[in-house]
Coordinates of N, CA, C and O in Angstrom, one line a residue:
X1 N -73.3 -29.2 9.2 CA -72.0 -29.0 10.0 C -72.2 -28.0 10.9 O -72.8 -26.8 10.7
X2 N -71.6 -28.1 12.1 CA -71.9 -27.1 13.2 C -70.4 -26.8 13.8 O -69.6 -27.7 14.0
X3 N -70.3 -25.5 14.1 CA -68.9 -25.1 14.9 C -69.5 -24.5 16.2 O -70.3 -23.7 16.4
X4 N -68.8 -25.1 17.3 CA -69.0 -24.5 18.7 C -68.3 -23.2 18.9 O -67.1 -23.2 18.5
X5 N -69.0 -22.2 19.3 CA -68.3 -20.9 19.5 C -68.3 -20.8 21.1 O -69.2 -20.8 21.8
X6 N -67.0 -20.5 21.6 CA -66.8 -20.2 22.8 C -65.8 -18.9 23.0 O -65.0 -18.7 22.3
X7 N -66.0 -18.2 24.2 CA -65.3 -17.2 24.6 C -65.1 -17.1 26.1 O -66.1 -17.3 26.7
X8 N -63.9 -16.6 26.6 CA -63.8 -16.4 28.0 C -64.5 -15.0 28.4 O -64.5 -14.8 29.6
X9 N -64.9 -14.3 27.4 CA -65.4 -13.0 27.7 C -66.9 -13.1 27.9 O -67.5 -12.0 28.0
X10 N -67.4 -14.2 28.0 CA -68.8 -14.3 28.3 C -68.9 -15.6 29.3 O -68.0 -16.4 29.5
X11 N -70.0 -15.6 30.1 CA -70.1 -16.7 31.1 C -70.0 -18.1 30.4 O -70.5 -18.4 29.5
X12 N -69.2 -18.9 31.1 CA -69.1 -20.4 30.7 C -70.4 -21.1 31.0 O -71.1 -20.7 31.8
X13 N -70.9 -22.0 30.1 CA -72.1 -22.7 30.3 C -72.1 -23.5 31.5 O -71.1 -23.9 32.1
X14 N -73.2 -23.6 32.2 CA -73.4 -24.3 33.5 C -74.2 -25.5 33.3 O -74.8 -26.0 34.2
X15 N -74.3 -26.1 32.1 CA -75.0 -27.3 31.8 C -74.6 -27.9 30.5 O -73.6 -27.5 29.8
X16 N -75.4 -28.7 29.9 CA -74.9 -29.4 28.6 C -75.4 -28.6 27.4 O -76.3 -28.9 26.6
X17 N -74.7 -27.4 27.3 CA -75.0 -26.4 26.2 C -73.8 -25.8 25.9 O -72.8 -25.7 26.8
X18 N -73.6 -24.9 24.8 CA -72.6 -24.0 24.5 C -73.0 -22.6 24.3 O -74.2 -22.4 24.3
X19 N -72.1 -21.8 24.4 CA -72.4 -20.3 24.4 C -73.1 -20.0 23.0 O -74.0 -19.2 23.0
X20 N -72.6 -20.6 21.9 CA -73.2 -20.5 20.6 C -72.9 -21.5 19.8 O -71.8 -22.1 19.9
X21 N -73.6 -21.8 18.8 CA -73.4 -22.8 17.6 C -73.5 -21.9 16.3 O -74.5 -21.4 16.0
X22 N -72.5 -22.2 15.4 CA -72.6 -21.7 14.0 C -72.8 -22.7 13.2 O -72.2 -23.7 13.3
X23 N -73.9 -22.7 12.4 CA -74.4 -23.6 11.4 C -74.3 -22.9 10.1 O -75.1 -22.1 9.9
X24 N -73.4 -23.2 9.2 CA -73.3 -22.5 7.9 C -73.0 -20.9 8.3 O -72.0 -20.8 9.0
X25 N -73.8 -20.1 7.8 CA -73.5 -18.7 8.0 C -74.4 -18.2 9.2 O -74.6 -17.0 9.6
X26 N -75.2 -19.1 9.9 CA -76.2 -18.6 11.0 C -75.6 -19.0 12.4 O -75.1 -20.2 12.6
X27 N -75.6 -18.0 13.2 CA -75.2 -18.2 14.7 C -76.4 -18.4 15.6 O -77.2 -17.4 15.4
X28 N -76.5 -19.3 16.4 CA -77.4 -19.3 17.4 C -76.9 -19.3 18.7 O -76.0 -20.1 19.1
X29 N -77.3 -18.2 19.5 CA -76.6 -18.0 20.8 C -77.5 -18.6 21.8 O -78.7 -18.6 21.7
X30 N -76.9 -19.2 22.7 CA -77.6 -19.5 24.0 C -78.2 -18.2 24.8 O -77.6 -17.1 24.6
X31 N -79.2 -18.3 25.6 CA -79.7 -17.2 26.4 C -78.4 -16.8 27.3 O -77.8 -17.7 28.0
X32 N -78.4 -15.6 27.4 CA -77.4 -14.9 28.4 C -78.2 -14.3 29.5 O -79.2 -13.6 29.2
X33 N -77.4 -14.5 30.6 CA -78.1 -13.7 31.9 C -76.9 -12.8 32.3 O -75.9 -12.7 31.7
X34 N -77.2 -12.1 33.3 CA -76.3 -11.0 33.8 C -75.2 -11.5 34.7 O -74.9 -11.0 35.8
X35 N -74.5 -12.5 34.2 CA -73.3 -13.2 35.0 C -72.1 -12.4 34.4 O -71.9 -12.6 33.2
X36 N -71.3 -11.9 35.3 CA -70.0 -11.2 34.9 C -68.9 -12.3 34.8 O -68.5 -12.9 35.8
X37 N -68.3 -12.6 33.6 CA -67.3 -13.6 33.5 C -66.1 -13.3 34.2 O -65.3 -14.1 34.4
X38 N -65.8 -12.0 34.5 CA -64.6 -11.6 35.1 C -64.6 -11.8 36.6 O -63.7 -12.2 37.3
X39 N -65.8 -11.6 37.2 CA -66.0 -11.8 38.6 C -66.7 -12.9 39.2 O -66.7 -13.3 40.3
X40 N -67.2 -13.6 38.0 CA -68.1 -14.9 38.4 C -69.2 -14.6 39.3 O -69.6 -15.5 40.1
X41 N -69.7 -13.3 39.2 CA -70.9 -12.9 40.0 C -72.0 -12.5 39.2 O -71.7 -12.0 38.0
X42 N -73.4 -12.7 39.6 CA -74.4 -11.9 39.0 C -74.4 -10.5 39.2 O -74.1 -10.0 40.3
X43 N -74.8 -9.7 38.1 CA -74.9 -8.2 38.3 C -76.3 -8.0 38.3 O -77.1 -7.8 37.3
X44 N -76.9 -7.8 39.5 CA -78.3 -7.5 39.7 C -78.6 -6.3 40.4 O -79.7 -6.2 41.1
X45 N -77.7 -5.3 40.4 CA -77.9 -3.9 41.0 C -79.2 -3.3 40.7 O -80.0 -2.9 41.6
X46 N -79.7 -3.3 39.4 CA -80.8 -2.8 39.0 C -81.2 -3.3 37.6 O -80.2 -3.9 36.9
X47 N -82.3 -3.1 37.0 CA -82.6 -3.9 35.7 C -81.8 -3.3 34.5 O -81.6 -4.0 33.6
X48 N -81.5 -2.0 34.6 CA -80.7 -1.4 33.6 C -79.2 -1.9 33.5 O -78.7 -2.3 32.6
X49 N -78.7 -2.1 34.6 CA -77.3 -2.6 34.8 C -77.3 -4.1 34.5 O -76.4 -4.6 33.8
X50 N -78.4 -4.8 34.9 CA -78.5 -6.2 34.6 C -78.5 -6.5 33.1 O -77.9 -7.3 32.5
X51 N -79.4 -5.6 32.3 CA -79.6 -5.7 31.0 C -78.4 -5.4 30.2 O -78.0 -6.0 29.2
X52 N -77.6 -4.4 30.6 CA -76.3 -4.1 30.1 C -75.4 -5.2 30.2 O -74.6 -5.5 29.1
X53 N -75.3 -5.9 31.2 CA -74.3 -7.0 31.3 C -74.8 -8.2 30.5 O -74.0 -8.8 29.8
X54 N -76.1 -8.4 30.2 CA -76.5 -9.4 29.3 C -76.1 -9.0 27.9 O -75.6 -10.0 27.2
X55 N -76.3 -7.8 27.5 CA -75.9 -7.5 26.2 C -74.4 -7.4 26.0 O -74.0 -7.9 25.0
X56 N -73.6 -7.1 27.0 CA -72.2 -7.2 26.9 C -71.8 -8.7 26.7 O -70.8 -9.1 25.9
X57 N -72.5 -9.6 27.4 CA -72.2 -11.1 27.2 C -72.4 -11.5 25.7 O -71.7 -12.2 25.2
X58 N -73.6 -11.0 25.3 CA -74.0 -11.4 23.9 C -72.9 -10.8 22.9 O -72.6 -11.5 22.0
X59 N -72.5 -9.5 23.1 CA -71.6 -8.9 22.3 C -70.3 -9.7 22.3 O -69.8 -9.9 21.2
X60 N -69.8 -10.3 23.3 CA -68.6 -11.0 23.4 C -68.8 -12.4 22.6 O -67.9 -12.8 22.0
X61 N -70.0 -13.0 22.6 CA -70.2 -14.2 21.9 C -70.3 -13.8 20.4 O -69.7 -14.6 19.7
X62 N -70.8 -12.7 20.1 CA -71.0 -12.4 18.7 C -69.5 -12.2 18.2 O -69.1 -12.7 17.1
X63 N -68.8 -11.5 19.0 CA -67.3 -11.2 18.5 C -66.5 -12.4 18.4 O -65.6 -12.4 17.4
X64 N -66.8 -13.4 19.3 CA -66.1 -14.7 19.1 C -66.3 -15.4 17.8 O -65.6 -16.2 17.4
X65 N -67.5 -15.1 17.2 CA -67.9 -15.7 16.0 C -67.6 -14.6 14.9 O -68.1 -14.8 13.7
X66 N -66.8 -13.6 15.1 CA -66.6 -12.6 14.1 C -67.7 -11.9 13.5 O -67.9 -11.5 12.3
X67 N -68.6 -11.7 14.5 CA -70.0 -10.8 14.2 C -70.0 -9.6 15.1 O -69.4 -9.6 16.2
X68 N -71.1 -8.8 14.8 CA -71.5 -7.8 15.7 C -73.1 -7.7 15.8 O -73.7 -8.6 15.2
X69 N -73.5 -6.8 16.5 CA -75.0 -6.7 16.6 C -75.7 -6.4 15.2 O -76.9 -6.6 15.0
X70 N -74.9 -5.9 14.2 CA -75.5 -5.6 12.9 C -75.8 -6.9 12.3 O -76.6 -7.0 11.3
X71 N -75.3 -8.1 12.7 CA -75.5 -9.3 12.1 C -76.8 -9.9 12.7 O -77.3 -10.9 12.2
X72 N -77.2 -9.5 13.8 CA -78.4 -10.1 14.4 C -79.6 -9.9 13.7 O -80.0 -8.8 13.3
X73 N -80.4 -11.0 13.5 CA -81.6 -10.9 12.6 C -82.9 -11.2 13.5 O -83.9 -11.0 13.2
X74 N -82.6 -11.8 14.7 CA -83.7 -12.2 15.6 C -83.2 -12.3 17.1 O -82.2 -12.7 17.3
X75 N -84.0 -11.8 18.0 CA -83.7 -11.7 19.4 C -85.1 -12.3 20.1 O -86.0 -12.0 19.7
X76 N -84.7 -12.8 21.1 CA -85.8 -13.4 22.2 C -85.4 -12.8 23.5 O -84.3 -13.1 24.0
X77 N -86.4 -12.1 24.1 CA -86.1 -11.5 25.4 C -87.2 -12.2 26.5 O -88.5 -12.2 26.2
X78 N -86.6 -12.7 27.5 CA -87.4 -13.3 28.5 C -87.3 -12.4 29.7 O -86.2 -12.2 30.1
X79 N -88.4 -12.0 30.3 CA -88.3 -11.1 31.4 C -89.3 -11.7 32.7 O -90.3 -12.4 32.3
X80 N -88.8 -11.5 33.8 CA -89.7 -12.0 34.9 C -90.8 -11.0 35.2 O -91.7 -11.3 36.0
X81 N -90.7 -9.7 34.8 CA -91.7 -8.8 35.1 C -91.8 -7.8 34.0 O -90.9 -7.0 33.7
X82 N -92.9 -7.8 33.3 CA -93.1 -7.1 32.1 C -93.2 -5.6 32.5 O -92.9 -4.6 31.5
X83 N -93.3 -5.2 33.7 CA -93.2 -3.7 34.2 C -91.8 -3.2 33.8 O -91.6 -2.0 33.8
X84 N -90.8 -4.2 33.7 CA -89.4 -3.7 33.5 C -89.0 -3.5 32.0 O -88.1 -3.1 31.5
X85 N -90.2 -3.8 31.2 CA -90.0 -3.7 29.6 C -89.4 -2.4 29.3 O -88.3 -2.4 28.4
X86 N -89.9 -1.3 29.5 CA -89.4 0.0 29.2 C -87.8 0.2 29.4 O -87.0 0.7 28.5
X87 N -87.5 -0.2 30.6 CA -86.1 0.0 30.9 C -85.2 -1.0 30.3 O -84.1 -0.5 29.8
X88 N -85.6 -2.2 30.1 CA -84.9 -3.1 29.4 C -84.7 -2.7 27.9 O -83.6 -2.8 27.3
X89 N -85.8 -2.4 27.3 CA -86.0 -1.9 25.9 C -84.9 -0.8 25.6 O -84.4 -0.7 24.6
X90 N -84.8 0.1 26.6 CA -84.0 1.3 26.5 C -82.5 0.9 26.3 O -81.9 1.3 25.5
X91 N -82.1 -0.1 27.2 CA -80.7 -0.5 27.1 C -80.5 -1.4 25.9 O -79.6 -1.2 25.1
X92 N -81.4 -2.4 25.6 CA -81.4 -3.2 24.4 C -81.3 -2.3 23.3 O -80.4 -2.5 22.4
X93 N -82.1 -1.4 23.0 CA -82.1 -0.5 21.9 C -80.9 0.3 21.7 O -80.5 0.5 20.5
X94 N -80.2 0.5 22.7 CA -78.9 1.3 22.6 C -77.8 0.5 21.9 O -76.8 1.1 21.4
X95 N -78.0 -0.8 21.6 CA -77.1 -1.7 20.9 C -77.4 -1.8 19.5 O -76.6 -2.4 18.7
X96 N -78.5 -1.2 19.1 CA -79.0 -1.4 17.6 C -79.3 -0.1 17.0 O -79.6 0.8 17.7
X97 N -79.2 0.0 15.7 CA -79.7 1.1 14.9 C -81.2 0.8 14.7 O -81.6 -0.4 14.2
X98 N -82.1 1.6 15.1 CA -83.5 1.3 15.1 C -84.0 1.1 13.7 O -84.8 0.1 13.6
X99 N -83.5 1.5 12.6 CA -84.0 1.2 11.3 C -83.6 -0.2 10.9 O -84.2 -0.7 10.0
X100 N -82.4 -0.8 11.4 CA -82.0 -2.0 11.0 C -82.1 -3.1 12.2 O -81.5 -4.1 12.0
X101 N -82.8 -2.8 13.1 CA -82.8 -3.7 14.4 C -83.5 -5.0 13.9 O -84.3 -5.0 13.1
X102 N -83.1 -6.1 14.7 CA -83.6 -7.4 14.4 C -85.1 -7.5 14.8 O -85.8 -6.7 15.4
X103 N -85.7 -8.6 14.2 CA -87.0 -9.0 14.6 C -86.9 -9.4 16.2 O -85.8 -9.8 16.7
X104 N -88.1 -9.5 16.9 CA -87.9 -9.8 18.4 C -89.2 -10.0 18.9 O -90.3 -9.6 18.4
X105 N -89.2 -10.9 20.0 CA -90.3 -11.0 20.9 C -89.8 -10.8 22.3 O -88.7 -11.1 22.6
X106 N -90.7 -10.4 23.1 CA -90.4 -10.4 24.5 C -91.5 -11.0 25.3 O -92.8 -10.8 25.1
X107 N -91.2 -12.0 26.2 CA -92.0 -12.8 26.9 C -91.9 -12.8 28.4 O -90.7 -12.9 28.9
X108 N -92.9 -12.6 29.1 CA -92.8 -12.5 30.6 C -93.0 -14.2 30.9 O -93.9 -14.8 30.4
X109 N -92.0 -14.5 31.8 CA -91.9 -15.9 32.3 C -92.0 -15.9 33.9 O -91.7 -14.9 34.6
X110 N -92.4 -17.1 34.3 CA -92.6 -17.2 35.9 C -91.2 -17.1 36.5 O -91.1 -16.6 37.7
X111 N -90.2 -17.6 36.0 CA -88.9 -17.8 36.6 C -87.8 -17.9 35.6 O -87.9 -18.6 34.5
X112 N -86.7 -17.3 35.9 CA -85.4 -17.5 35.0 C -84.4 -18.0 35.8 O -84.3 -18.0 37.1
X113 N -83.3 -18.7 35.2 CA -82.1 -19.3 35.9 C -81.6 -18.3 36.8 O -81.5 -17.2 36.5
X114 N -81.2 -18.9 38.0 CA -80.5 -18.1 39.0 C -81.3 -16.9 39.5 O -80.9 -16.0 40.1
X115 N -82.7 -17.0 39.3 CA -83.6 -16.0 39.7 C -83.3 -14.6 39.1 O -83.5 -13.6 39.8
X116 N -82.7 -14.4 38.0 CA -82.4 -13.2 37.3 C -83.8 -12.6 36.9 O -84.8 -13.3 36.8
X117 N -83.6 -11.4 36.2 CA -84.8 -10.6 35.9 C -85.0 -10.7 34.3 O -86.1 -10.3 33.9
X118 N -83.8 -11.0 33.6 CA -83.9 -10.9 32.2 C -82.9 -11.9 31.6 O -81.9 -12.0 32.1
X119 N -83.3 -12.4 30.4 CA -82.4 -13.3 29.8 C -82.7 -13.2 28.2 O -83.9 -13.0 27.8
X120 N -81.6 -13.0 27.5 CA -81.8 -12.8 26.1 C -81.0 -13.8 25.1 O -79.8 -14.1 25.5
X121 N -81.5 -14.2 24.1 CA -80.9 -15.1 23.1 C -81.0 -14.3 21.8 O -81.9 -13.6 21.5
X122 N -80.1 -14.7 20.9 CA -80.0 -14.1 19.5 C -79.7 -15.2 18.3 O -79.0 -16.1 18.7
X123 N -80.1 -14.8 17.2 CA -79.8 -15.4 16.0 C -79.2 -14.4 15.1 O -79.7 -13.3 15.0
X124 N -77.9 -14.7 14.6 CA -77.2 -13.6 13.7 C -76.8 -14.5 12.4 O -76.6 -15.7 12.5
X125 N -76.7 -13.7 11.4 CA -76.2 -14.3 10.0 C -75.1 -13.4 9.5 O -75.1 -12.2 9.5
X126 N -74.1 -14.1 9.0 CA -73.0 -13.4 8.3 C -73.4 -13.0 7.0 O -74.1 -13.8 6.2

């Protein structure tokens, strides 16, 4: 059994997918990019601001499922330029307690949707 999770506080899907799916006690989020759901515009000022918007979108999806970043057990970060890793990691890390942070991988890719620089997805458990 699965429950579709949606919120107006994160970008609406632009294809045949949902913001997140809850299966049992496990939440699978779709990848989030730096799309501001209030202005309907991408936030691409700099990599730190872009990453913060991504994390705020993920926070909204988690909250819609009655979860927080404390529930996250796994993250996947896709970046277009690994040289941005330290800046992305700094913003990402500010949302977690380092001792209980989730497992994670970071992968450089050739291109991301809408030509953004970072996309992050998460798995969380209640």
